[in-house]
Amino acid sequence: MEEWSVVMNITFVGIGILFILFSLADVNASQKN
């Protein structure tokens, strides 16, 4: 099923965005300190 690969792509993109957001949050927190 091609729908499966679409779901996997969306999942990986979502994880990547969350990872970037957490990385930016860590950078902002360390800069404030």
XYZ file of C-alpha atoms in Angstrom:
33
model
C 0.000 0.000 0.000
C 1.367 3.424 -0.927
C -0.687 5.021 1.855
C 1.673 3.296 4.314
C 4.726 5.108 2.911
C 2.840 8.417 2.996
C 2.075 7.916 6.690
C 5.724 7.016 7.332
C 6.916 10.160 5.514
C 4.543 12.379 7.523
C 5.663 10.674 10.745
C 9.367 11.186 9.996
C 8.775 14.827 9.016
C 6.851 15.386 12.254
C 9.657 13.835 14.313
C 12.215 15.968 12.467
C 10.247 19.154 13.169
C 9.892 18.240 16.865
C 13.641 17.490 17.042
C 14.471 20.896 15.509
C 12.044 22.695 17.842
C 13.570 21.010 20.911
C 17.086 21.846 19.654
C 16.129 25.520 19.212
C 14.538 25.516 22.680
C 17.776 24.156 24.193
C 19.822 26.829 22.384
C 17.491 29.601 23.593
C 17.601 28.268 27.174
C 21.419 28.111 27.200
C 21.661 31.629 25.730
C 19.381 33.026 28.459
C 21.609 31.451 31.111
